[in-house]
Tab-separated table of C-alpha atoms and ligand atoms in Angstrom:
chain	number	residue	atom	x	y	z
O	15	MET	CA	-19.807	-50.489	-42.015
O	16	PRO	CA	-20.505	-48.545	-38.780
O	17	GLN	CA	-18.332	-45.507	-38.135
O	18	LEU	CA	-17.502	-43.072	-35.381
O	19	SER	CA	-19.575	-39.910	-35.633
O	20	GLU	CA	-17.941	-36.989	-37.410
O	21	THR	CA	-17.105	-35.136	-34.196
O	22	ASP	CA	-15.935	-38.314	-32.448
O	23	GLN	CA	-13.495	-38.838	-35.314
O	24	GLU	CA	-11.864	-35.526	-34.300
O	25	ILE	CA	-11.419	-36.400	-30.638
O	26	PHE	CA	-10.802	-40.171	-30.586
O	27	PRO	CA	-7.324	-41.461	-31.576
O	28	VAL	CA	-6.560	-41.469	-35.300
O	29	SER	CA	-6.619	-45.276	-35.372
O	30	ALA	CA	-10.041	-45.561	-33.704
O	31	GLY	CA	-12.944	-47.162	-35.501
O	32	ILE	CA	-15.975	-49.376	-34.959
O	33	ASP	CA	-15.776	-53.114	-35.621
O	34	ASP	CA	-18.379	-55.461	-37.044
O	35	ASP	CA	-19.846	-56.031	-33.573
O	36	GLY	CA	-20.492	-52.290	-33.277
O	37	GLU	CA	-17.727	-51.745	-30.750
O	38	ILE	CA	-15.114	-48.993	-30.607
O	39	THR	CA	-11.596	-50.195	-31.412
O	40	ILE	CA	-8.324	-48.365	-30.851
O	41	GLY	CA	-5.186	-49.406	-32.696
O	42	GLY	CA	-7.166	-52.403	-33.941
O	43	CYS	CA	-8.008	-53.582	-30.391
O	44	ALA	CA	-11.604	-53.750	-29.151
O	45	VAL	CA	-11.970	-51.691	-25.987
O	46	SER	CA	-13.819	-54.474	-24.125
O	47	GLU	CA	-11.070	-56.989	-24.889
O	48	LEU	CA	-8.456	-54.627	-23.458
O	49	ALA	CA	-10.665	-54.100	-20.396
O	50	ASP	CA	-11.003	-57.886	-19.962
O	51	GLU	CA	-7.275	-58.435	-20.256
O	52	PHE	CA	-5.951	-55.497	-18.227
O	53	GLY	CA	-8.893	-54.565	-15.969
O	54	THR	CA	-10.472	-51.167	-15.364
O	55	PRO	CA	-9.920	-48.291	-14.912
O	56	LEU	CA	-7.558	-48.537	-17.839
O	57	TYR	CA	-5.729	-45.918	-19.886
O	58	ILE	CA	-5.181	-46.840	-23.539
O	59	TYR	CA	-2.586	-44.856	-25.519
O	60	ASP	CA	-2.471	-45.096	-29.284
O	61	GLU	CA	1.048	-45.002	-30.720
O	62	ASP	CA	-0.158	-43.930	-34.187
O	63	THR	CA	-1.782	-40.813	-32.746
O	64	ILE	CA	1.328	-39.822	-30.806
O	65	ARG	CA	3.469	-40.158	-33.936
O	66	HIS	CA	0.833	-38.391	-36.035
O	67	MET	CA	0.799	-35.405	-33.649
O	68	CYS	CA	4.620	-35.240	-33.508
O	69	ARG	CA	4.710	-35.095	-37.306
O	70	LEU	CA	1.877	-32.565	-37.586
O	71	PHE	CA	3.773	-30.241	-35.252
O	72	THR	CA	7.188	-30.770	-36.824
O	73	ARG	CA	5.882	-30.306	-40.355
O	74	GLY	CA	3.471	-27.499	-39.442
O	75	PHE	CA	6.178	-25.408	-37.823
O	76	LYS	CA	8.926	-26.245	-40.343
O	77	ASP	CA	6.603	-25.204	-43.177
O	78	ALA	CA	5.977	-21.877	-41.466
O	79	TYR	CA	9.457	-21.315	-39.981
O	80	GLU	CA	12.318	-23.496	-41.180
O	81	ARG	CA	14.613	-23.048	-38.160
O	82	SER	CA	12.213	-24.468	-35.614
O	83	HIS	CA	11.954	-27.478	-33.421
O	84	ILE	CA	9.314	-29.036	-31.226
O	85	GLU	CA	9.898	-29.757	-27.560
O	86	TYR	CA	7.408	-32.142	-25.971
O	87	SER	CA	6.454	-30.989	-22.488
O	88	SER	CA	6.648	-34.239	-20.549
O	89	LYS	CA	4.479	-33.070	-17.645
O	90	ALA	CA	1.488	-33.888	-19.853
O	91	PHE	CA	2.448	-37.592	-19.629
O	92	ALA	CA	5.872	-38.856	-18.615
O	93	ASN	CA	6.590	-42.478	-19.426
O	94	PRO	CA	9.740	-44.120	-20.820
O	95	ALA	CA	7.837	-45.854	-23.640
O	96	LEU	CA	6.430	-42.499	-24.694
O	97	ALA	CA	9.805	-40.750	-24.352
O	98	LYS	CA	11.287	-43.312	-26.748
O	99	ILE	CA	8.639	-42.468	-29.351
O	100	ILE	CA	9.247	-38.735	-28.820
O	101	ALA	CA	13.005	-39.256	-29.265
O	102	ASP	CA	12.428	-41.435	-32.306
O	103	GLU	CA	10.291	-38.724	-33.914
O	104	GLY	CA	13.183	-36.286	-33.485
O	105	LEU	CA	11.504	-34.027	-30.939
O	106	HIS	CA	13.151	-32.320	-27.991
O	107	MET	CA	11.612	-32.715	-24.530
O	108	ASP	CA	11.226	-30.635	-21.405
O	109	VAL	CA	11.245	-31.822	-17.813
O	110	VAL	CA	10.409	-29.780	-14.732
O	111	THR	CA	11.649	-31.908	-11.847
O	112	GLY	CA	14.329	-34.434	-10.954
O	113	GLY	CA	11.589	-37.087	-11.246
O	114	GLU	CA	10.745	-36.202	-14.836
O	115	LEU	CA	14.485	-36.162	-15.552
O	116	VAL	CA	14.749	-39.726	-14.207
O	117	PHE	CA	12.040	-40.815	-16.682
O	118	ALA	CA	13.889	-39.134	-19.545
O	119	LYS	CA	17.081	-40.897	-18.486
O	120	ALA	CA	15.278	-44.241	-18.244
O	121	ALA	CA	14.419	-43.871	-21.930
O	122	ASN	CA	18.019	-42.799	-22.745
O	123	PHE	CA	16.539	-39.581	-24.061
O	124	PRO	CA	19.323	-37.632	-25.826
O	125	ALA	CA	20.593	-35.169	-23.200
O	126	GLU	CA	21.336	-32.369	-25.637
O	127	ARG	CA	17.652	-32.357	-26.643
O	128	LEU	CA	16.439	-31.821	-23.051
O	129	ASN	CA	15.333	-28.544	-21.508
O	130	PHE	CA	15.031	-28.414	-17.714
O	131	HIS	CA	12.166	-26.074	-16.775
O	132	GLY	CA	10.449	-25.464	-13.441
O	133	ASN	CA	10.191	-22.533	-11.070
O	134	ASN	CA	12.094	-23.959	-8.118
O	135	LYS	CA	14.819	-26.387	-9.096
O	136	ASP	CA	17.034	-27.332	-6.178
O	137	ARG	CA	20.797	-27.888	-6.019
O	138	GLU	CA	20.516	-31.661	-6.384
O	139	GLU	CA	18.208	-31.443	-9.395
O	140	LEU	CA	20.470	-28.921	-11.102
O	141	ALA	CA	23.533	-31.073	-10.406
O	142	GLU	CA	21.794	-34.138	-11.864
O	143	ALA	CA	20.765	-32.165	-14.941
O	144	ILE	CA	24.319	-30.960	-15.519
O	145	ASP	CA	25.748	-34.441	-14.962
O	146	TYR	CA	23.391	-35.830	-17.607
O	147	GLY	CA	24.512	-33.136	-20.058
O	148	THR	CA	21.090	-31.451	-20.267
O	149	GLY	CA	21.117	-29.175	-23.323
O	150	ARG	CA	19.262	-26.207	-21.846
O	151	ILE	CA	18.199	-25.144	-18.384
O	152	THR	CA	15.489	-22.489	-18.238
O	153	LEU	CA	15.918	-20.171	-15.278
O	154	ASP	CA	12.904	-18.809	-13.452
O	155	SER	CA	14.170	-16.840	-10.434
O	156	PHE	CA	17.143	-14.825	-9.135
O	157	HIS	CA	17.743	-17.668	-6.677
O	158	GLU	CA	18.116	-20.100	-9.584
O	159	ILE	CA	20.514	-17.825	-11.477
O	160	GLY	CA	22.856	-17.739	-8.475
O	161	LEU	CA	22.450	-21.422	-7.637
O	162	LEU	CA	23.009	-22.740	-11.164
O	163	ASN	CA	26.024	-20.474	-11.646
O	164	GLU	CA	27.467	-21.940	-8.443
O	165	VAL	CA	26.706	-25.602	-9.250
O	166	ALA	CA	27.966	-25.279	-12.840
O	167	GLY	CA	31.133	-23.598	-11.523
O	168	GLU	CA	31.770	-26.477	-9.102
O	169	LYS	CA	31.494	-28.905	-12.004
O	170	GLY	CA	33.631	-26.826	-14.348
O	171	VAL	CA	30.768	-26.494	-16.837
O	172	ARG	CA	29.444	-23.458	-18.714
O	173	GLN	CA	25.734	-24.298	-18.870
O	174	LYS	CA	23.548	-23.072	-21.724
O	175	VAL	CA	20.438	-21.393	-20.326
O	176	LEU	CA	17.269	-19.575	-21.298
O	177	LEU	CA	15.553	-16.996	-19.109
O	178	ARG	CA	11.810	-17.319	-18.525
O	179	VAL	CA	10.150	-13.924	-18.755
O	180	SER	CA	6.575	-12.985	-18.048
O	181	PRO	CA	4.933	-10.767	-20.666
O	182	SER	CA	1.773	-9.780	-18.706
O	183	VAL	CA	-0.521	-11.205	-21.405
O	184	ASP	CA	-3.753	-12.983	-20.471
O	185	PRO	CA	-4.529	-15.903	-22.833
O	186	HIS	CA	-8.138	-16.174	-21.574
O	187	THR	CA	-8.027	-19.669	-20.204
O	188	HIS	CA	-8.696	-21.076	-16.712
O	189	LEU	CA	-7.165	-18.960	-13.922
O	190	LEU	CA	-5.385	-22.028	-12.530
O	191	THR	CA	-3.622	-22.656	-15.841
O	192	THR	CA	-2.702	-19.042	-16.622
O	193	THR	CA	1.023	-18.411	-16.223
O	194	GLY	CA	2.171	-15.329	-18.159
O	195	VAL	CA	0.312	-12.562	-16.306
O	196	LEU	CA	1.837	-10.124	-13.812
O	197	ASP	CA	0.398	-11.880	-10.753
O	198	SER	CA	2.056	-15.261	-11.352
O	199	LYS	CA	4.745	-17.292	-9.638
O	200	PHE	CA	6.350	-18.005	-13.013
O	201	GLY	CA	8.999	-15.994	-14.820
O	202	PHE	CA	10.731	-12.639	-14.497
O	203	SER	CA	8.232	-9.864	-15.133
O	204	ILE	CA	9.170	-7.516	-17.955
O	205	GLU	CA	6.629	-4.978	-16.691
O	206	THR	CA	8.231	-4.577	-13.245
O	207	GLY	CA	11.824	-4.446	-14.493
O	208	ALA	CA	12.701	-7.808	-12.884
O	209	ALA	CA	13.388	-9.347	-16.310
O	210	ALA	CA	15.952	-6.631	-17.143
O	211	ASP	CA	17.714	-7.271	-13.813
O	212	ALA	CA	17.681	-11.022	-14.511
O	213	VAL	CA	19.267	-10.518	-17.930
O	214	GLU	CA	21.985	-8.346	-16.370
O	215	GLN	CA	22.729	-10.917	-13.644
O	216	ALA	CA	22.685	-13.940	-15.934
O	217	MET	CA	24.895	-12.251	-18.540
O	218	ALA	CA	27.414	-11.453	-15.798
O	219	ALA	CA	27.415	-15.023	-14.412
O	220	PRO	CA	30.647	-16.660	-15.633
O	221	ASN	CA	29.291	-20.219	-15.684
O	222	LEU	CA	26.092	-19.479	-17.604
O	223	GLU	CA	25.781	-19.023	-21.346
O	224	VAL	CA	22.530	-17.218	-22.086
O	225	MET	CA	21.040	-18.459	-25.362
O	226	GLY	CA	17.811	-16.468	-25.354
O	227	LEU	CA	14.360	-16.049	-23.859
O	228	HIS	CA	11.323	-18.150	-23.074
O	229	PHE	CA	7.764	-17.404	-21.995
O	230	HIS	CA	4.647	-19.529	-21.565
O	231	LEU	CA	1.201	-17.964	-21.404
O	232	GLY	CA	-0.844	-20.856	-20.015
O	233	SER	CA	-3.092	-23.546	-21.466
O	234	PRO	CA	-5.280	-24.571	-23.167
O	235	ILE	CA	-5.276	-21.479	-25.409
O	236	PHE	CA	-7.995	-21.452	-28.055
O	237	GLU	CA	-7.132	-17.943	-29.322
O	238	LEU	CA	-4.197	-17.152	-31.596
O	239	GLU	CA	-3.829	-13.453	-30.875
O	240	PRO	CA	-2.326	-13.707	-27.351
O	241	TYR	CA	0.702	-15.469	-28.892
O	242	SER	CA	1.478	-12.673	-31.371
O	243	GLN	CA	0.793	-9.990	-28.773
O	244	ALA	CA	3.231	-11.565	-26.303
O	245	ILE	CA	5.844	-12.348	-28.969
O	246	ASP	CA	5.944	-8.724	-30.066
O	247	TYR	CA	6.337	-7.508	-26.487
O	248	VAL	CA	9.114	-9.985	-25.663
O	249	LEU	CA	11.029	-9.316	-28.890
O	250	LYS	CA	10.931	-5.585	-28.162
O	251	PHE	CA	12.342	-6.369	-24.725
O	252	ALA	CA	15.039	-8.579	-26.309
O	253	ALA	CA	16.135	-5.716	-28.547
O	254	GLU	CA	16.369	-3.372	-25.550
O	255	MET	CA	18.390	-5.974	-23.649
O	256	ARG	CA	20.739	-6.449	-26.590
O	257	GLU	CA	21.562	-2.735	-26.336
O	258	ALA	CA	21.753	-2.655	-22.551
O	259	HIS	CA	23.472	-5.976	-21.754
O	260	ALA	CA	24.495	-7.546	-25.090
O	261	LEU	CA	21.795	-10.226	-24.669
O	262	PRO	CA	21.921	-12.647	-27.609
O	263	LEU	CA	18.619	-13.973	-28.911
O	264	THR	CA	20.030	-17.074	-30.536
O	265	GLU	CA	17.006	-19.024	-29.349
O	266	PHE	CA	13.431	-17.996	-28.671
O	267	ASN	CA	10.791	-20.158	-27.045
O	268	PRO	CA	7.193	-18.878	-26.821
O	269	GLY	CA	6.018	-21.948	-24.862
O	270	GLY	CA	3.151	-24.352	-25.461
O	271	GLY	CA	-0.502	-24.275	-24.482
O	272	PHE	CA	-2.099	-25.316	-27.782
O	273	ALA	CA	-5.688	-26.407	-27.222
O	274	VAL	CA	-7.312	-29.758	-28.012
O	275	GLY	CA	-10.934	-30.757	-28.535
O	276	TYR	CA	-12.360	-32.439	-25.453
O	277	VAL	CA	-15.937	-32.113	-26.644
O	278	GLY	CA	-17.087	-32.005	-30.245
O	279	GLU	CA	-18.689	-28.570	-29.884
O	280	GLU	CA	-15.412	-26.862	-28.968
O	281	LEU	CA	-12.613	-27.680	-31.398
O	282	PRO	CA	-9.370	-25.626	-31.474
O	283	PRO	CA	-7.686	-24.010	-34.492
O	284	PRO	CA	-5.485	-26.423	-36.486
O	285	ILE	CA	-1.801	-26.642	-35.565
O	286	SER	CA	-0.900	-24.975	-38.859
O	287	ALA	CA	-2.815	-21.870	-37.704
O	288	TYR	CA	-0.835	-21.657	-34.449
O	289	ALA	CA	2.377	-22.196	-36.474
O	290	GLU	CA	1.473	-19.437	-38.899
O	291	GLU	CA	0.510	-16.944	-36.179
O	292	ILE	CA	3.698	-17.562	-34.192
O	293	SER	CA	6.027	-17.580	-37.201
O	294	VAL	CA	4.630	-14.386	-38.682
O	295	ALA	CA	4.870	-12.667	-35.279
O	296	VAL	CA	8.493	-13.758	-34.783
O	297	ARG	CA	9.536	-12.704	-38.279
O	298	SER	CA	7.802	-9.355	-38.226
O	299	GLY	CA	8.968	-8.613	-34.657
O	300	CYS	CA	12.576	-9.371	-35.588
O	301	ASP	CA	12.224	-7.128	-38.590
O	302	ARG	CA	10.635	-4.348	-36.539
O	303	TYR	CA	13.250	-4.426	-33.783
O	304	GLY	CA	16.304	-5.201	-35.930
O	305	LEU	CA	16.933	-8.697	-34.500
O	306	GLU	CA	18.332	-11.706	-36.350
O	307	GLU	CA	15.722	-14.444	-36.679
O	308	PRO	CA	16.350	-16.891	-33.812
O	309	LEU	CA	15.969	-20.649	-33.624
O	310	LEU	CA	12.308	-21.091	-32.661
O	311	THR	CA	11.151	-23.711	-30.161
O	312	VAL	CA	7.588	-24.447	-29.095
O	313	GLU	CA	6.654	-26.718	-26.220
O	314	PRO	CA	3.384	-28.579	-26.737
O	315	GLY	CA	2.447	-31.084	-24.057
O	316	ARG	CA	-1.315	-31.591	-24.097
O	317	SER	CA	-1.673	-31.375	-27.868
O	318	ILE	CA	0.868	-34.178	-28.462
O	319	VAL	CA	-0.711	-36.745	-26.133
O	320	ALA	CA	-4.296	-35.767	-25.207
O	321	ARG	CA	-5.974	-37.303	-28.241
O	322	ALA	CA	-3.818	-40.425	-28.034
O	323	GLY	CA	-5.283	-41.454	-24.661
O	324	VAL	CA	-8.656	-43.021	-23.855
O	325	ALA	CA	-9.714	-43.882	-20.302
O	326	VAL	CA	-11.967	-46.910	-19.766
O	327	TYR	CA	-14.195	-47.427	-16.740
O	328	GLN	CA	-16.781	-49.945	-15.655
O	329	VAL	CA	-20.198	-48.894	-14.434
O	330	GLY	CA	-21.174	-49.980	-10.910
O	331	GLY	CA	-24.217	-48.512	-9.183
O	332	ILE	CA	-26.803	-46.346	-10.906
O	333	LYS	CA	-28.874	-43.981	-8.771
O	334	ARG	CA	-32.023	-42.415	-10.209
O	335	ILE	CA	-33.436	-39.396	-8.378
O	336	PRO	CA	-36.767	-38.727	-10.096
O	337	ASN	CA	-36.937	-35.311	-11.769
O	338	VAL	CA	-33.486	-34.441	-10.453
O	339	ARG	CA	-30.598	-36.491	-11.845
O	340	VAL	CA	-29.284	-39.944	-12.748
O	341	TYR	CA	-25.932	-40.702	-11.171
O	342	VAL	CA	-23.832	-43.382	-12.881
O	343	SER	CA	-20.911	-44.469	-10.701
O	344	VAL	CA	-17.756	-45.816	-12.316
O	345	ASP	CA	-14.738	-47.543	-10.814
O	346	GLY	CA	-12.386	-44.552	-11.303
O	347	GLY	CA	-12.862	-40.815	-10.936
O	348	MET	CA	-10.894	-37.964	-9.405
O	349	GLY	CA	-8.073	-40.309	-8.366
O	350	ASP	CA	-7.166	-40.980	-12.004
O	351	ASN	CA	-8.566	-37.763	-13.510
O	352	ILE	CA	-8.852	-34.738	-11.276
O	353	ARG	CA	-9.307	-32.319	-14.180
O	354	PRO	CA	-13.140	-32.054	-14.002
O	355	ALA	CA	-13.003	-31.419	-10.230
O	356	LEU	CA	-10.077	-29.002	-10.460
O	357	TYR	CA	-10.781	-27.036	-13.639
O	358	SER	CA	-14.414	-27.954	-14.442
O	359	SER	CA	-12.955	-29.599	-17.554
O	360	GLU	CA	-15.461	-31.216	-19.855
O	361	TYR	CA	-15.088	-34.678	-21.366
O	362	THR	CA	-16.945	-36.678	-23.958
O	363	VAL	CA	-18.176	-40.021	-22.622
O	364	ARG	CA	-19.062	-42.991	-24.840
O	365	ARG	CA	-20.177	-46.516	-24.204
O	366	PRO	CA	-17.665	-48.455	-26.327
O	367	GLN	CA	-20.240	-51.092	-27.232
O	368	GLN	CA	-22.987	-49.689	-29.505
O	369	PRO	CA	-21.993	-46.106	-28.620
O	370	TYR	CA	-24.836	-44.475	-30.511
O	371	ALA	CA	-27.647	-46.872	-29.515
O	372	SER	CA	-31.022	-45.578	-28.402
O	373	PRO	CA	-32.931	-45.005	-26.206
O	374	THR	CA	-30.646	-42.575	-24.449
O	375	GLU	CA	-30.891	-40.671	-21.201
O	376	LYS	CA	-29.100	-37.741	-19.624
O	377	VAL	CA	-26.773	-38.879	-16.833
O	378	THR	CA	-23.965	-37.578	-14.665
O	379	VAL	CA	-20.966	-39.882	-14.553
O	380	VAL	CA	-19.321	-39.849	-11.145
O	381	GLY	CA	-16.345	-41.598	-9.575
O	382	LYS	CA	-15.917	-43.805	-6.523
O	383	TYR	CA	-14.151	-41.276	-4.301
O	384	CYS	CA	-15.636	-39.854	-1.127
O	385	GLU	CA	-16.132	-36.343	-2.485
O	386	SER	CA	-19.259	-34.789	-3.948
O	387	GLY	CA	-17.033	-32.979	-6.464
O	388	ASP	CA	-15.770	-36.291	-7.815
O	389	TYR	CA	-17.192	-36.540	-11.319
O	390	ILE	CA	-16.115	-37.319	-14.868
O	391	ALA	CA	-18.871	-35.611	-16.864
O	392	LYS	CA	-22.104	-33.837	-16.001
O	393	ASP	CA	-25.361	-34.153	-17.921
O	394	VAL	CA	-24.156	-36.275	-20.804
O	395	GLU	CA	-26.536	-38.113	-23.111
O	396	LEU	CA	-25.756	-41.855	-23.157
O	397	PRO	CA	-27.576	-45.060	-24.146
O	398	VAL	CA	-29.532	-46.342	-21.129
O	399	LEU	CA	-26.834	-48.024	-19.053
O	400	LYS	CA	-26.731	-51.021	-16.737
O	401	SER	CA	-24.200	-52.123	-14.121
O	402	GLY	CA	-21.240	-53.824	-15.747
O	403	ASP	CA	-21.296	-51.686	-18.911
O	404	LEU	CA	-18.061	-50.053	-19.943
O	405	LEU	CA	-17.669	-46.332	-20.526
O	406	CYS	CA	-14.745	-44.577	-22.158
O	407	THR	CA	-13.565	-40.976	-22.270
O	408	PRO	CA	-11.473	-39.903	-25.250
O	409	THR	CA	-8.902	-37.063	-25.074
O	410	SER	CA	-7.696	-38.423	-21.748
O	411	GLY	CA	-4.021	-38.670	-22.656
O	412	ALA	CA	-2.824	-35.404	-21.081
O	413	TYR	CA	-2.584	-34.518	-17.393
O	414	SER	CA	-4.914	-37.260	-16.140
O	415	VAL	CA	-2.456	-40.017	-15.290
O	416	PRO	CA	0.350	-37.558	-14.326
O	417	MET	CA	-1.952	-35.842	-11.811
O	418	ALA	CA	-3.416	-39.110	-10.502
O	419	SER	CA	-3.335	-39.758	-6.781
O	420	ASN	CA	-3.914	-42.568	-4.314
O	421	TYR	CA	-6.770	-40.714	-2.616
O	422	ASN	CA	-8.929	-43.049	-0.542
O	423	MET	CA	-6.011	-45.494	-0.863
O	424	THR	CA	-6.966	-46.488	-4.358
O	425	THR	CA	-4.449	-47.949	-6.767
O	426	ARG	CA	-3.523	-45.990	-9.859
O	427	PRO	CA	-4.632	-47.564	-13.154
O	428	ALA	CA	-2.786	-49.691	-15.677
O	429	ILE	CA	-1.681	-48.087	-18.938
O	430	VAL	CA	-1.366	-49.885	-22.267
O	431	MET	CA	0.049	-48.738	-25.593
O	432	VAL	CA	-1.731	-50.099	-28.664
O	433	LYS	CA	-0.492	-50.426	-32.212
O	434	ASP	CA	-1.356	-52.742	-35.112
O	435	SER	CA	-3.862	-54.789	-33.096
O	436	THR	CA	-1.495	-55.489	-30.221
O	437	ALA	CA	-1.425	-53.974	-26.769
O	438	ARG	CA	1.562	-53.787	-24.456
O	439	LEU	CA	1.501	-52.767	-20.843
O	440	ILE	CA	3.568	-49.603	-20.303
O	441	ARG	CA	2.629	-49.198	-16.648
O	442	ARG	CA	1.197	-51.945	-14.524
O	443	ARG	CA	-1.731	-51.290	-12.203
O	444	GLU	CA	-0.624	-50.465	-8.678
O	445	THR	CA	-1.286	-53.042	-5.980
O	446	TYR	CA	-2.162	-52.731	-2.317
O	447	GLU	CA	1.394	-53.910	-1.631
O	448	ASP	CA	2.656	-50.848	-3.541
O	449	LEU	CA	0.495	-48.655	-1.320
O	450	LEU	CA	1.835	-50.238	1.858
O	451	ALA	CA	5.450	-50.318	0.660
O	452	THR	CA	6.303	-46.767	1.717
O	453	SER	CA	4.420	-46.750	5.037
O	454	LEU	CA	6.184	-47.777	8.244
O	455	VAL	CA	4.315	-49.474	11.072
G	14	LIG	N1	5.809	-25.113	-21.224
G	14	LIG	C1	5.662	-24.675	-19.964
G	14	LIG	C2	6.668	-23.798	-19.394
G	14	LIG	C3	4.544	-25.065	-19.221
G	14	LIG	O1	4.403	-24.623	-17.974
G	14	LIG	C4	3.586	-25.925	-19.806
G	14	LIG	C5	2.423	-26.356	-19.043
G	14	LIG	C6	3.799	-26.369	-21.117
G	14	LIG	C7	4.914	-25.925	-21.807
G	14	LIG	C8	2.853	-27.303	-21.823
G	14	LIG	O2	1.573	-26.806	-21.934
G	14	LIG	P1	0.506	-27.625	-22.828
G	14	LIG	O3	0.984	-27.563	-24.256
G	14	LIG	O4	0.487	-29.004	-22.318
G	14	LIG	O5	-0.783	-26.943	-22.621
G	14	LIG	N2	-2.641	-29.530	-15.433
G	14	LIG	C9	-3.209	-28.597	-16.384
G	14	LIG	C10	-2.200	-28.026	-17.329
G	14	LIG	C11	-1.037	-27.373	-16.635
G	14	LIG	C12	0.013	-26.980	-17.621
G	14	LIG	C13	1.223	-26.531	-16.928
G	14	LIG	N3	2.236	-26.093	-17.807
G	14	LIG	C14	-4.356	-29.289	-17.128
G	14	LIG	O6	-4.653	-30.437	-16.824
G	14	LIG	O7	-4.997	-28.695	-17.985
């Protein structure tokens, strides 16, 4: 019985396998059959993997720190079908815009389990969040402290909030996805004294109930140490603020950012290792600074959904430049996955049919967009391809579809959710009519 290679088993969905015809299946569905039925480019999400990751996180953190909960960061992939699974698994969820809030509402996501993040929430967004009964709002600027206090006052609500602080810790990831350093638009800097001023202002605001502190270092973070370093620094700050302004640390949220394996050579630590590092740091910091142990929340986005998603493309033209490079063009690219162009992110590429066949050749898989930087993967070894073949990229479930665009007036792909050998459409492919619908002649 053919099998996925050992490293592919780590990065493809948990339900993936190879059928008797030698083809990759996900959730019991052959990739080529899904491509025939729904077209390409296609994003396949595996429900079993999403549930598996929710449970790994919940159990991993509960085992290490009983009073903890997991908050899925919906920017990684916001979809009502997914939000229902997240709610069903008992997780909390964060949103960062009115748009993400609308998706949460569409899934009837329990309001008390929502946290509204973001560095520039406007009056309307805050009003909508309060009206829905959003459990927590995380404040990121002095402007937001004043604005939320005002909006909550108008509605006669005392809103529970967290303050986002910046601990000046570099988690050694891509500059564009680093958020907790001094030179960042996110959070009140502890180093400059802004965080102390924010605590003072928020504690004095009559319509805000401060529940504790939050920080987020960036992502993906392959190292464990930046978490404990930042946790210690922020807990020390919390103790100082308890003395100075009676800040309660009922809740503490050290963010998300847990890494996933995009390529077999670079796999992250297991979730239990992140849970252990964070829990030990929180417990020992509380002990050191005389704080009561708070309710602990972490906010994984990527690590809940990345492995669940597989993108499928069809090969069009193949250009061979002797002694230079072989370009394989597919029918998607930077419009559905801008991550390689934006962050030089690496992806594994497989031909779903006979993925490990030989002979192989080294190729660069590029998209159909009018940009030289439009590529999916550089210099990957694949069976010799022909036009019409399918290619798939595992670990495509996070930040591809949410960052997709209509560049070159292309339509964004269809998305299906698979489980137990059935596939259901959870977002239909856009049409040219959709593209024209918002333009006025
Ligand atoms: N919490 C906060 C406050 C965040 O800003 C983020 C991500 C998360 C949680 C979730 O991080 P995760 O666990 O997903 O790494 N577009 C980039 C990632 C940007 C992440 C922004 N914030 C990418 O494609 O890699």
